[in-house]
Amino acid sequence: IESPVTARTNEKQPAWFSLLRFALGLILFWKGIVFIRDTELLKLLVQRTGIGVFSENSEVLTFIIAYLTLLCGLFILSGLFTRACCIVQIPIVFIAVFFVNIQRIDKSTFELVLSIIVLILLAFFAIKGSGALSADEFFRTYYKAGTENGNTEKFLEKL
C-alpha cells in the first residue's frame, strides 16, 4: 500500500534522479568491495577515528561497515529499500568525512570530496526516495497491477 507522500514524490522526480541514485549505488558498492578486499586498511581507518569505542571494537566494526556498504550500495543501485539504506549509510559516511578523511586531507583530497558528495546524495535520497525508475516503484506498481487497471503500463511508460 502506497502512501500519498510517496506517490507524489515518485511522480515528480525526473529520470535523471535515477541516474544519480545509480551512481551513488555504484560508488558505495565499489567502496564495499574495496573495504572487503583490504580489511586491514579499513580497520586502521576505524582505529584512527580517535573514538575509543570504535578503536576497541575495530574488528567487528570493520566487518559491519564493509558488508553494510556493499549491501546498501547494491540496494541503492537497484532502487530497493533506498530510503532505509541511505539512513543506514549516513552515520557511516558522516564519520568517514569528519573523523577520517579530514585527518587525511593532506594525502587525498579526492576521498574527502567524494565522501562529502556521497553524504549529500545519501541525505537527498533518504528524503526523496528511490524515484520512478527503481525496484521499489516496480514492486509497488506490480502489487497494484492485480487490483487496478493500467498500473503496469504506467510503469513501462516511464522506461
PDB file of N, CA and C in Angstrom, residues 43 85 124:
ATOM      1  N   LYS A  43      40.281  -1.371   8.918  1.00  0.00           N
ATOM      2  CA  LYS A  43      40.496  -1.499  10.365  1.00  0.00           C
ATOM      3  C   LYS A  43      41.377  -0.365  10.880  1.00  0.00           C
ATOM      4  N   CYS A  85      18.331   2.207   3.285  1.00  0.00           N
ATOM      5  CA  CYS A  85      19.772   2.034   3.063  1.00  0.00           C
ATOM      6  C   CYS A  85      20.516   3.359   3.205  1.00  0.00           C
ATOM      7  N   PHE A 124      19.904  13.368   0.390  1.00  0.00           N
ATOM      8  CA  PHE A 124      18.906  13.678  -0.638  1.00  0.00           C
ATOM      9  C   PHE A 124      17.982  12.490  -0.892  1.00  0.00           C
TER      10      PHE A 124
END
